[in-house]
Amino acid sequence: MPPKYHIATSQASNRFQKITRSGIIAWEEGCLKCARCVKKDCVYQVYEKRNLDGRQMLDSIDSVCMDCFRCVQNCPNRLIHKGLNPSYKVIGDHYWTPEIISNLWFQAESGRIPVSGAGYGGPFSGPGFDAMWTDMSEIVRPTRDGIHGREYISTTVDIGRKIMALELGPDGEVLSPAPPLVELPLPVIFDMLPWSPPGDNIPLAFLRSAKALGTFAIVRQTGLNPAIKGFLSNIIIYVDGNPDDLDTQFLRSARIIEIPGGEDPIALQRRFKSINPDLVVIIRLRLGPKTAEQVLALVAQGAEAIHCVADEYGLEEGSNPLFIKERMKEIHLHLVDKGVRDQITLIGGGGVAMAEHMAKLIICGADALSIDIPLLVAMECRVCRRCKEGIACPVELESVDPQWGSVRITNLMAGWHSQILEILGAMGMREVRRLRGEMGRAMFFEDLEREIFSTMGKRG
Ligand code: SF4
Ligand code: SF4
């Protein structure tokens, strides 16, 4: 049995005060001046430890309160209330919601899984990944318990092309050339960011964490510099410049490279592999209505791995864009139909915001996935996109300490790793490779709606 993959976590406190969901409103007027005020009874000593963060001009009271409601319930004159924090409601946008962002912050701080209490209080269904439910039918049979280690559940995936049959020589020697494969202990790579403050600190935090986790971070060729080059074994260079400018020495030592899917990517793949035959080449495609056909053609030409990328909301390009899970299902099933699915590695990315999205995208046919914005959120990003406009970042991310940032990202990935183990365990699966394309282990709202309502109004 391979050694168990374990992600070490450590507490990495926030640099800035959190924006919390609820705030305390305590009226002074009408105070009865009780001999023992309920504020003194707060077990978290929220009122006594109260201070002002001069940098953000924020009162500590809301970020330290644990929402137990003791003071609210026990004030005899009902002078203490809790209300929704208006600053919380405006974090992020319709997709990167305050709930998602605050959950990511929580996981990044401690590596723990957020617990939401008994039952699910949210809507029954919604757009995107919320229109998909996973089958947890084995949850009552605790034989697969990956988190607590009673049984090993593997989250390892391979990046590269696979051979479907071995050709043997007369003496039984293997004649088929074995294409290079790179093993990832977690089905995740770190992608380039759609926007971020400038500087090296953020990419360095990504790379330090990628190294700690045993995975890779994609870095633009045009963004390479000596500080970043120190992490060569965890870098996937994205060739966004002139391929001739890439250092041959670097190409000989690199393990994975990513190239744009523009004109004749296979010719470029051949060129790189003539320098380093052990290099795995990923072709990056912008997800769109024609991606399934494009992928099939590239598989026929010898592509090894294809990275299908949606935008930050998980949408493909085009006037009537599909959500990534729909297009990924189509690509996967198209390759299955043509009998070539197992030859290629498919990586999906764009709009992956939570651990459950990771499992859902794999169920829809991805072998692995790329993530971007959650890594920035791990370092307290508020998804305000001010940096995109060149406006100062409210949490000064450009000056983040790469060591602290890498611990936060590693903590977040530890939380996601635990959650995928939890999902696999609840499905009775022992490895994440088995989850790929297992659409029978999920229910899709659109399919259910069609099945249930399509016969309505029709006469038998
Ligand atoms: S709600 Fe609970 S934790 Fe918050 S201030 Fe009141 S007593 Fe303290
Ligand atoms: S908090 Fe806003 S400005 Fe700072 S990195 Fe995030 S999106 Fe950019």
Short mmCIF file of C-alpha atoms and ligand atoms in Angstrom, two decimals:
data_model
loop_
_atom_site.label_atom_id
_atom_site.label_comp_id
_atom_site.label_asym_id
_atom_site.label_seq_id
_atom_site.Cartn_x
_atom_site.Cartn_y
_atom_site.Cartn_z
CA MET A 1 0.00 0.00 0.00
CA PRO A 2 1.41 3.45 -0.85
CA PRO A 3 2.16 5.71 2.12
CA LYS A 4 -0.94 7.57 3.18
CA TYR A 5 -1.17 11.06 1.74
CA HIS A 6 -1.47 13.51 4.58
CA ILE A 7 -1.61 17.29 4.45
CA ALA A 8 -0.10 18.94 7.51
CA THR A 9 -2.03 22.00 8.66
CA SER A 10 -1.25 24.75 11.11
CA GLN A 11 -3.19 27.71 12.42
CA ALA A 12 -2.60 30.81 10.28
CA SER A 13 -4.58 33.67 11.74
CA ASN A 14 -6.08 36.44 9.64
CA ARG A 15 -4.02 39.52 8.96
CA PHE A 16 -7.18 41.62 8.75
CA GLN A 17 -10.37 41.46 10.73
CA LYS A 18 -12.91 39.16 9.16
CA ILE A 19 -16.12 40.56 7.75
CA THR A 20 -18.68 38.57 9.69
CA ARG A 21 -22.22 37.65 8.72
CA SER A 22 -23.88 39.23 11.70
CA GLY A 23 -23.14 42.22 13.84
CA ILE A 24 -24.07 43.22 17.39
CA ILE A 25 -26.23 46.26 17.94
CA ALA A 26 -26.19 47.34 21.59
CA TRP A 27 -28.34 50.34 22.53
CA GLU A 28 -27.18 52.48 25.44
CA GLU A 29 -30.43 54.33 25.88
CA GLY A 30 -32.80 52.67 28.35
CA CYS A 31 -30.00 50.77 30.11
CA LEU A 32 -31.17 49.70 33.58
CA LYS A 33 -27.57 49.66 34.94
CA CYS A 34 -28.02 46.13 36.29
CA ALA A 35 -25.61 45.07 39.03
CA ARG A 36 -24.38 42.31 36.72
CA CYS A 37 -24.69 43.13 33.05
CA VAL A 38 -25.17 40.31 30.52
CA LYS A 39 -22.14 41.69 28.74
CA LYS A 40 -20.06 40.46 31.68
CA ASP A 41 -21.52 36.96 31.23
CA CYS A 42 -20.22 36.51 27.68
CA VAL A 43 -18.05 33.39 27.94
CA TYR A 44 -15.90 34.67 25.06
CA GLN A 45 -15.38 38.00 26.84
CA VAL A 46 -16.31 39.76 23.64
CA TYR A 47 -17.27 43.02 25.35
CA GLU A 48 -14.34 43.06 27.75
CA LYS A 49 -11.73 42.38 25.06
CA ARG A 50 -13.31 44.83 22.66
CA ASN A 51 -10.90 47.03 20.70
CA LEU A 52 -10.62 49.04 17.52
CA ASP A 53 -8.54 47.98 14.51
CA GLY A 54 -7.13 51.35 13.48
CA ARG A 55 -6.04 50.10 10.02
CA GLN A 56 -9.57 49.19 8.97
CA MET A 57 -11.42 51.30 11.59
CA LEU A 58 -13.33 48.16 12.59
CA ASP A 59 -14.64 47.28 16.04
CA SER A 60 -13.47 43.80 17.09
CA ILE A 61 -16.86 42.96 18.58
CA ASP A 62 -18.37 41.32 15.50
CA SER A 63 -15.41 39.19 14.51
CA VAL A 64 -14.96 37.74 18.01
CA CYS A 65 -18.64 37.09 18.80
CA MET A 66 -19.56 33.41 18.48
CA ASP A 67 -23.28 34.04 17.88
CA CYS A 68 -24.44 32.21 20.99
CA PHE A 69 -27.17 34.85 21.56
CA ARG A 70 -26.74 34.67 25.34
CA CYS A 71 -26.42 38.43 25.74
CA VAL A 72 -29.27 39.02 23.29
CA GLN A 73 -31.64 36.72 25.19
CA ASN A 74 -30.70 37.77 28.70
CA CYS A 75 -30.65 41.57 28.55
CA PRO A 76 -33.76 42.43 30.66
CA ASN A 77 -34.54 45.55 28.64
CA ARG A 78 -33.89 43.90 25.21
CA LEU A 79 -31.21 46.43 24.34
CA ILE A 80 -28.89 43.98 22.54
CA HIS A 81 -29.67 42.70 19.06
CA LYS A 82 -27.91 40.86 16.30
CA GLY A 83 -28.42 41.96 12.71
CA LEU A 84 -27.11 41.09 9.26
CA ASN A 85 -23.87 42.91 8.59
CA PRO A 86 -24.33 45.13 5.49
CA SER A 87 -20.61 44.83 4.64
CA TYR A 88 -20.97 41.05 4.55
CA LYS A 89 -23.85 41.12 2.13
CA VAL A 90 -21.81 43.02 -0.47
CA ILE A 91 -18.73 40.75 -0.49
CA GLY A 92 -18.09 39.04 -3.84
CA ASP A 93 -20.93 38.69 -6.32
CA HIS A 94 -23.79 36.38 -7.35
CA TYR A 95 -21.39 33.44 -7.90
CA TRP A 96 -18.60 34.09 -5.39
CA THR A 97 -21.13 34.59 -2.61
CA PRO A 98 -20.35 35.83 0.93
CA GLU A 99 -21.12 32.30 2.21
CA ILE A 100 -18.59 30.70 -0.14
CA ILE A 101 -15.94 33.32 0.59
CA SER A 102 -16.34 33.13 4.37
CA ASN A 103 -16.23 29.31 4.22
CA LEU A 104 -12.96 29.51 2.28
CA TRP A 105 -11.55 31.95 4.86
CA PHE A 106 -12.51 29.59 7.67
CA GLN A 107 -10.81 26.59 6.06
CA ALA A 108 -7.70 28.58 5.19
CA GLU A 109 -7.29 29.71 8.78
CA SER A 110 -7.38 26.27 10.35
CA GLY A 111 -7.61 23.51 7.71
CA ARG A 112 -10.84 22.38 9.34
CA ILE A 113 -14.07 21.59 7.51
CA PRO A 114 -16.87 24.10 8.12
CA VAL A 115 -19.76 22.50 9.99
CA SER A 116 -23.13 24.01 9.23
CA GLY A 117 -25.17 22.18 11.85
CA ALA A 118 -28.01 19.73 11.45
CA GLY A 119 -29.72 19.68 8.09
CA TYR A 120 -29.32 21.83 5.04
CA GLY A 121 -31.12 25.14 5.17
CA GLY A 122 -30.39 26.34 1.65
CA PRO A 123 -32.50 26.18 -1.48
CA PHE A 124 -33.40 22.80 -3.00
CA SER A 125 -31.68 23.58 -6.26
CA GLY A 126 -29.92 26.41 -8.01
CA PRO A 127 -27.80 27.22 -11.04
CA GLY A 128 -24.47 25.59 -11.94
CA PHE A 129 -23.13 23.01 -9.51
CA ASP A 130 -26.16 23.51 -7.25
CA ALA A 131 -28.30 21.68 -9.82
CA MET A 132 -26.41 18.47 -9.11
CA TRP A 133 -26.57 16.17 -6.10
CA THR A 134 -24.13 13.42 -5.22
CA ASP A 135 -25.18 9.95 -4.12
CA MET A 136 -24.12 9.28 -0.54
CA SER A 137 -25.89 5.95 -0.24
CA GLU A 138 -23.00 4.26 1.58
CA ILE A 139 -22.89 6.87 4.32
CA VAL A 140 -24.46 4.49 6.85
CA ARG A 141 -21.76 1.87 6.28
CA PRO A 142 -18.59 3.30 7.78
CA THR A 143 -16.22 0.83 6.13
CA ARG A 144 -14.63 3.49 3.97
CA ASP A 145 -13.31 6.04 6.35
CA GLY A 146 -10.57 7.95 4.64
CA ILE A 147 -10.28 10.83 7.05
CA HIS A 148 -9.78 8.78 10.19
CA GLY A 149 -7.62 6.26 8.45
CA ARG A 150 -9.43 2.96 8.99
CA GLU A 151 -9.21 2.33 5.27
CA TYR A 152 -6.99 4.07 2.76
CA ILE A 153 -8.78 6.15 0.13
CA SER A 154 -6.49 7.36 -2.64
CA THR A 155 -6.85 10.82 -4.16
CA THR A 156 -3.99 10.24 -6.62
CA VAL A 157 -4.48 10.93 -10.33
CA ASP A 158 -2.15 10.69 -13.34
CA ILE A 159 -1.51 13.42 -15.88
CA GLY A 160 -0.49 12.20 -19.32
CA ARG A 161 -1.47 9.86 -22.12
CA LYS A 162 -2.16 6.23 -21.35
CA ILE A 163 -1.57 3.26 -23.61
CA MET A 164 -4.54 0.98 -24.05
CA ALA A 165 -2.68 -2.26 -24.82
CA LEU A 166 0.89 -3.51 -24.42
CA GLU A 167 2.75 -4.85 -27.43
CA LEU A 168 5.12 -7.66 -26.46
CA GLY A 169 8.15 -8.99 -28.34
CA PRO A 170 8.91 -12.69 -28.96
CA ASP A 171 10.68 -12.99 -25.60
CA GLY A 172 7.94 -11.20 -23.73
CA GLU A 173 9.73 -7.87 -23.66
CA VAL A 174 7.51 -4.79 -23.75
CA LEU A 175 7.73 -3.08 -27.13
CA SER A 176 5.13 -0.35 -26.66
CA PRO A 177 6.74 2.96 -25.76
CA ALA A 178 5.42 4.10 -22.38
CA PRO A 179 4.34 7.74 -22.53
CA PRO A 180 5.40 9.85 -19.54
CA LEU A 181 2.94 10.17 -16.67
CA VAL A 182 3.06 12.56 -13.75
CA GLU A 183 1.30 11.49 -10.57
CA LEU A 184 -0.55 14.08 -8.47
CA PRO A 185 -1.48 13.08 -4.91
CA LEU A 186 -4.48 15.42 -5.09
CA PRO A 187 -6.57 15.92 -8.28
CA VAL A 188 -5.82 19.64 -8.25
CA ILE A 189 -3.39 22.02 -9.93
CA PHE A 190 -3.18 25.75 -9.29
CA ASP A 191 -4.11 27.88 -12.27
CA MET A 192 -3.15 31.40 -13.34
CA LEU A 193 -5.31 34.06 -11.74
CA PRO A 194 -7.88 36.06 -13.72
CA TRP A 195 -6.76 39.14 -11.75
CA SER A 196 -4.53 39.87 -8.79
CA PRO A 197 -2.38 42.60 -7.31
CA PRO A 198 1.10 42.80 -8.85
CA GLY A 199 4.35 41.36 -7.50
CA ASP A 200 5.96 38.02 -6.75
CA ASN A 201 4.55 37.37 -3.27
CA ILE A 202 1.28 35.80 -4.45
CA PRO A 203 2.89 33.42 -7.02
CA LEU A 204 5.53 32.51 -4.43
CA ALA A 205 2.82 31.60 -1.92
CA PHE A 206 1.15 29.42 -4.58
CA LEU A 207 4.43 27.70 -5.42
CA ARG A 208 5.41 27.07 -1.80
CA SER A 209 2.03 25.49 -1.19
CA ALA A 210 2.19 23.47 -4.44
CA LYS A 211 5.52 22.10 -3.23
CA ALA A 212 4.12 21.23 0.21
CA LEU A 213 1.16 19.46 -1.39
CA GLY A 214 3.13 17.70 -4.15
CA THR A 215 1.20 19.39 -6.94
CA PHE A 216 1.90 22.09 -9.54
CA ALA A 217 1.15 25.75 -10.16
CA ILE A 218 0.82 27.13 -13.68
CA VAL A 219 3.04 30.15 -14.25
CA ARG A 220 3.15 32.26 -17.41
CA GLN A 221 6.38 32.05 -19.40
CA THR A 222 6.36 35.86 -19.47
CA GLY A 223 6.12 35.92 -15.65
CA LEU A 224 9.20 33.77 -15.02
CA ASN A 225 11.93 35.35 -12.93
CA PRO A 226 14.80 34.06 -10.76
CA ALA A 227 12.69 33.98 -7.55
CA ILE A 228 10.05 31.78 -9.20
CA LYS A 229 12.57 29.59 -10.99
CA GLY A 230 13.61 28.20 -7.59
CA PHE A 231 10.42 26.08 -7.66
CA LEU A 232 10.99 24.43 -11.05
CA SER A 233 9.83 20.97 -9.94
CA ASN A 234 6.38 22.36 -9.06
CA ILE A 235 5.90 24.72 -11.99
CA ILE A 236 3.90 24.16 -15.14
CA ILE A 237 5.04 26.86 -17.56
CA TYR A 238 2.26 28.23 -19.72
CA VAL A 239 3.80 29.17 -23.06
CA ASP A 240 2.31 32.62 -23.59
CA GLY A 241 5.44 34.01 -25.27
CA ASN A 242 7.79 32.91 -28.01
CA PRO A 243 8.55 29.18 -27.50
CA ASP A 244 12.07 29.83 -28.86
CA ASP A 245 12.77 32.02 -25.84
CA LEU A 246 12.37 29.08 -23.44
CA ASP A 247 15.64 27.93 -21.98
CA THR A 248 16.57 24.44 -23.29
CA GLN A 249 18.09 23.56 -19.93
CA PHE A 250 14.80 24.41 -18.27
CA LEU A 251 12.83 22.34 -20.80
CA ARG A 252 15.07 19.35 -20.12
CA SER A 253 14.33 19.48 -16.40
CA ALA A 254 10.62 20.42 -16.55
CA ARG A 255 8.02 17.71 -16.00
CA ILE A 256 4.89 19.39 -17.37
CA ILE A 257 4.36 22.29 -19.74
CA GLU A 258 1.11 23.88 -20.92
CA ILE A 259 0.65 25.27 -24.42
CA PRO A 260 -2.19 27.25 -25.96
CA GLY A 261 -4.58 25.33 -28.16
CA GLY A 262 -4.24 27.86 -31.00
CA GLU A 263 -2.68 26.85 -34.28
CA ASP A 264 -1.31 23.32 -34.48
CA PRO A 265 -0.55 22.63 -30.80
CA ILE A 266 0.54 19.10 -31.73
CA ALA A 267 3.47 20.47 -33.76
CA LEU A 268 4.55 22.48 -30.72
CA GLN A 269 4.08 19.41 -28.50
CA ARG A 270 6.33 17.40 -30.85
CA ARG A 271 8.94 20.13 -30.76
CA PHE A 272 9.06 20.21 -26.96
CA LYS A 273 9.11 16.43 -26.71
CA SER A 274 12.04 16.26 -29.12
CA ILE A 275 13.98 18.23 -26.48
CA ASN A 276 12.60 16.28 -23.51
CA PRO A 277 10.68 13.06 -24.27
CA ASP A 278 9.66 12.76 -20.60
CA LEU A 279 7.84 16.07 -20.66
CA VAL A 280 4.04 15.90 -20.34
CA VAL A 281 2.39 18.51 -22.55
CA ILE A 282 -1.01 19.92 -21.61
CA ILE A 283 -3.01 21.72 -24.27
CA ARG A 284 -5.12 24.59 -22.92
CA LEU A 285 -8.48 25.16 -24.57
CA ARG A 286 -11.05 27.83 -23.81
CA LEU A 287 -14.26 25.91 -23.19
CA GLY A 288 -16.88 26.45 -25.88
CA PRO A 289 -19.58 24.75 -27.95
CA LYS A 290 -16.99 23.03 -30.19
CA THR A 291 -14.66 21.76 -27.46
CA ALA A 292 -15.83 18.12 -27.63
CA GLU A 293 -14.92 17.89 -31.33
CA GLN A 294 -11.66 19.77 -30.76
CA VAL A 295 -10.66 17.39 -27.96
CA LEU A 296 -11.50 14.33 -30.06
CA ALA A 297 -9.36 15.62 -32.95
CA LEU A 298 -6.45 16.34 -30.59
CA VAL A 299 -6.68 12.86 -29.05
CA ALA A 300 -6.45 11.36 -32.56
CA GLN A 301 -3.32 13.45 -33.22
CA GLY A 302 -1.58 12.28 -30.05
CA ALA A 303 -2.45 14.85 -27.38
CA GLU A 304 -1.59 13.74 -23.86
CA ALA A 305 -3.61 16.02 -21.61
CA ILE A 306 -6.14 18.76 -22.29
CA HIS A 307 -7.06 21.57 -19.94
CA CYS A 308 -10.57 22.88 -20.67
CA VAL A 309 -11.02 26.26 -19.07
CA ALA A 310 -14.25 28.16 -18.39
CA ASP A 311 -14.41 31.72 -17.08
CA GLU A 312 -14.46 32.64 -13.40
CA TYR A 313 -18.20 31.91 -13.25
CA GLY A 314 -17.77 28.46 -14.81
CA LEU A 315 -19.19 29.59 -18.15
CA GLU A 316 -17.85 28.72 -21.57
CA GLU A 317 -17.46 31.31 -24.33
CA GLY A 318 -20.25 32.04 -26.78
CA SER A 319 -23.57 33.86 -26.89
CA ASN A 320 -25.54 31.21 -25.00
CA PRO A 321 -22.84 29.72 -22.77
CA LEU A 322 -23.16 26.38 -21.04
CA PHE A 323 -21.95 25.87 -17.50
CA ILE A 324 -18.71 23.86 -17.22
CA LYS A 325 -20.35 20.76 -15.78
CA GLU A 326 -22.64 20.42 -18.82
CA ARG A 327 -19.85 20.84 -21.36
CA MET A 328 -17.51 18.55 -19.43
CA LYS A 329 -20.17 15.83 -19.47
CA GLU A 330 -20.54 16.23 -23.21
CA ILE A 331 -16.77 16.06 -23.84
CA HIS A 332 -16.36 13.00 -21.62
CA LEU A 333 -19.30 11.10 -23.14
CA HIS A 334 -18.19 11.98 -26.67
CA LEU A 335 -14.76 10.46 -26.00
CA VAL A 336 -16.36 7.41 -24.33
CA ASP A 337 -18.60 7.00 -27.37
CA LYS A 338 -15.57 7.02 -29.68
CA GLY A 339 -13.71 4.56 -27.45
CA VAL A 340 -10.78 6.88 -26.69
CA ARG A 341 -11.64 8.36 -23.29
CA ASP A 342 -8.97 6.48 -21.35
CA GLN A 343 -6.15 7.61 -23.62
CA ILE A 344 -6.22 11.20 -22.46
CA THR A 345 -6.19 13.23 -19.25
CA LEU A 346 -8.90 15.86 -19.06
CA ILE A 347 -8.45 18.75 -16.66
CA GLY A 348 -11.38 21.10 -16.04
CA GLY A 349 -11.15 24.58 -14.60
CA GLY A 350 -13.08 27.80 -14.04
CA GLY A 351 -15.77 28.41 -11.44
CA VAL A 352 -14.51 25.76 -9.01
CA ALA A 353 -15.24 27.45 -5.69
CA MET A 354 -15.85 24.70 -3.16
CA ALA A 355 -14.65 21.18 -2.34
CA GLU A 356 -17.94 19.71 -3.55
CA HIS A 357 -17.40 21.35 -6.96
CA MET A 358 -14.21 19.34 -7.23
CA ALA A 359 -16.09 16.05 -6.78
CA LYS A 360 -18.90 17.17 -9.08
CA LEU A 361 -16.58 18.14 -11.93
CA ILE A 362 -14.83 14.77 -11.65
CA ILE A 363 -18.19 13.01 -11.78
CA CYS A 364 -18.89 15.00 -14.97
CA GLY A 365 -15.77 13.53 -16.57
CA ALA A 366 -12.68 15.51 -15.50
CA ASP A 367 -9.67 13.52 -14.26
CA ALA A 368 -8.41 16.53 -12.35
CA LEU A 369 -9.18 20.21 -12.06
CA SER A 370 -7.54 23.57 -11.79
CA ILE A 371 -8.40 26.22 -9.23
CA ASP A 372 -7.59 29.90 -9.09
CA ILE A 373 -9.75 32.40 -7.14
CA PRO A 374 -10.12 30.19 -4.00
CA LEU A 375 -6.33 30.33 -3.60
CA LEU A 376 -6.48 34.10 -3.48
CA VAL A 377 -9.47 33.99 -1.13
CA ALA A 378 -7.44 31.71 1.14
CA MET A 379 -5.18 34.74 1.63
CA GLU A 380 -8.19 36.92 2.64
CA CYS A 381 -9.11 38.22 -0.84
CA ARG A 382 -12.65 39.66 -0.80
CA VAL A 383 -13.30 39.20 -4.53
CA CYS A 384 -13.88 42.93 -4.88
CA ARG A 385 -11.82 43.01 -8.13
CA ARG A 386 -10.36 46.41 -7.29
CA CYS A 387 -6.92 45.11 -8.30
CA LYS A 388 -8.32 44.48 -11.79
CA GLU A 389 -8.98 48.21 -12.04
CA GLY A 390 -5.58 49.10 -10.60
CA ILE A 391 -7.12 50.26 -7.29
CA ALA A 392 -5.40 49.43 -3.96
CA CYS A 393 -6.26 46.04 -2.49
CA PRO A 394 -8.20 46.41 0.80
CA VAL A 395 -6.26 43.51 2.33
CA GLU A 396 -2.87 44.54 0.89
CA LEU A 397 -2.36 41.22 -0.84
CA GLU A 398 0.65 42.45 -2.78
CA SER A 399 2.57 42.54 0.52
CA VAL A 400 1.47 39.12 1.74
CA ASP A 401 4.19 37.00 3.33
CA PRO A 402 4.59 34.02 0.94
CA GLN A 403 5.18 31.67 3.88
CA TRP A 404 1.95 32.70 5.62
CA GLY A 405 0.10 32.61 2.29
CA SER A 406 1.32 29.11 1.52
CA VAL A 407 0.16 27.84 4.94
CA ARG A 408 -3.29 29.36 4.32
CA ILE A 409 -3.53 27.72 0.87
CA THR A 410 -2.28 24.40 2.21
CA ASN A 411 -4.87 24.57 5.01
CA LEU A 412 -7.60 25.19 2.45
CA MET A 413 -6.45 22.24 0.37
CA ALA A 414 -6.37 20.07 3.49
CA GLY A 415 -10.02 20.99 4.11
CA TRP A 416 -10.89 20.13 0.50
CA HIS A 417 -8.90 16.88 0.69
CA SER A 418 -10.84 15.84 3.81
CA GLN A 419 -14.10 16.65 2.06
CA ILE A 420 -13.32 14.61 -1.04
CA LEU A 421 -12.38 11.70 1.24
CA GLU A 422 -15.68 12.17 2.99
CA ILE A 423 -17.56 12.09 -0.34
CA LEU A 424 -15.65 9.06 -1.62
CA GLY A 425 -16.18 7.27 1.69
CA ALA A 426 -19.90 8.03 1.60
CA MET A 427 -20.03 6.59 -1.93
CA GLY A 428 -18.11 3.49 -0.90
CA MET A 429 -15.20 4.29 -3.22
CA ARG A 430 -11.53 3.69 -2.53
CA GLU A 431 -10.00 6.01 -5.06
CA VAL A 432 -10.80 9.23 -6.82
CA ARG A 433 -9.89 7.78 -10.23
CA ARG A 434 -13.03 5.63 -9.94
CA LEU A 435 -15.17 8.71 -9.49
CA ARG A 436 -14.35 10.07 -12.95
CA GLY A 437 -17.42 10.06 -15.17
CA GLU A 438 -19.49 8.14 -12.60
CA MET A 439 -22.62 10.07 -13.54
CA GLY A 440 -24.79 7.31 -12.13
CA ARG A 441 -23.58 8.45 -8.70
CA ALA A 442 -25.21 11.84 -9.12
CA MET A 443 -28.58 13.32 -9.91
CA PHE A 444 -28.95 16.28 -12.24
CA PHE A 445 -31.85 18.63 -11.66
CA GLU A 446 -32.43 19.27 -15.37
CA ASP A 447 -32.64 15.52 -16.10
CA LEU A 448 -35.02 14.90 -13.22
CA GLU A 449 -37.21 17.79 -14.25
CA ARG A 450 -37.33 16.50 -17.82
CA GLU A 451 -38.10 12.93 -16.72
CA ILE A 452 -40.82 13.96 -14.31
CA PHE A 453 -42.57 16.65 -16.30
CA SER A 454 -42.03 15.63 -19.93
CA THR A 455 -45.04 13.30 -19.95
CA MET A 456 -47.35 15.76 -18.23
CA GLY A 457 -50.19 16.99 -20.33
CA LYS A 458 -49.73 14.15 -22.85
CA ARG A 459 -52.42 11.56 -23.33
CA GLY A 460 -51.33 7.92 -23.02
S1 SF4 B 1 -23.88 36.62 21.32
FE1 SF4 B 1 -22.75 35.32 22.79
S2 SF4 B 1 -20.62 35.41 22.08
FE2 SF4 B 1 -21.68 37.08 21.12
S3 SF4 B 1 -21.33 38.79 22.47
FE3 SF4 B 1 -23.31 37.91 23.07
S4 SF4 B 1 -22.80 36.47 24.70
FE4 SF4 B 1 -20.85 36.97 23.65
S1 SF4 B 2 -9.36 41.79 -2.17
FE1 SF4 B 2 -10.02 42.82 -4.05
S2 SF4 B 2 -8.24 44.03 -4.68
FE2 SF4 B 2 -7.49 42.52 -3.19
S3 SF4 B 2 -6.81 40.76 -4.41
FE3 SF4 B 2 -8.93 40.41 -3.86
S4 SF4 B 2 -10.11 41.17 -5.60
FE4 SF4 B 2 -8.06 42.06 -5.75
#
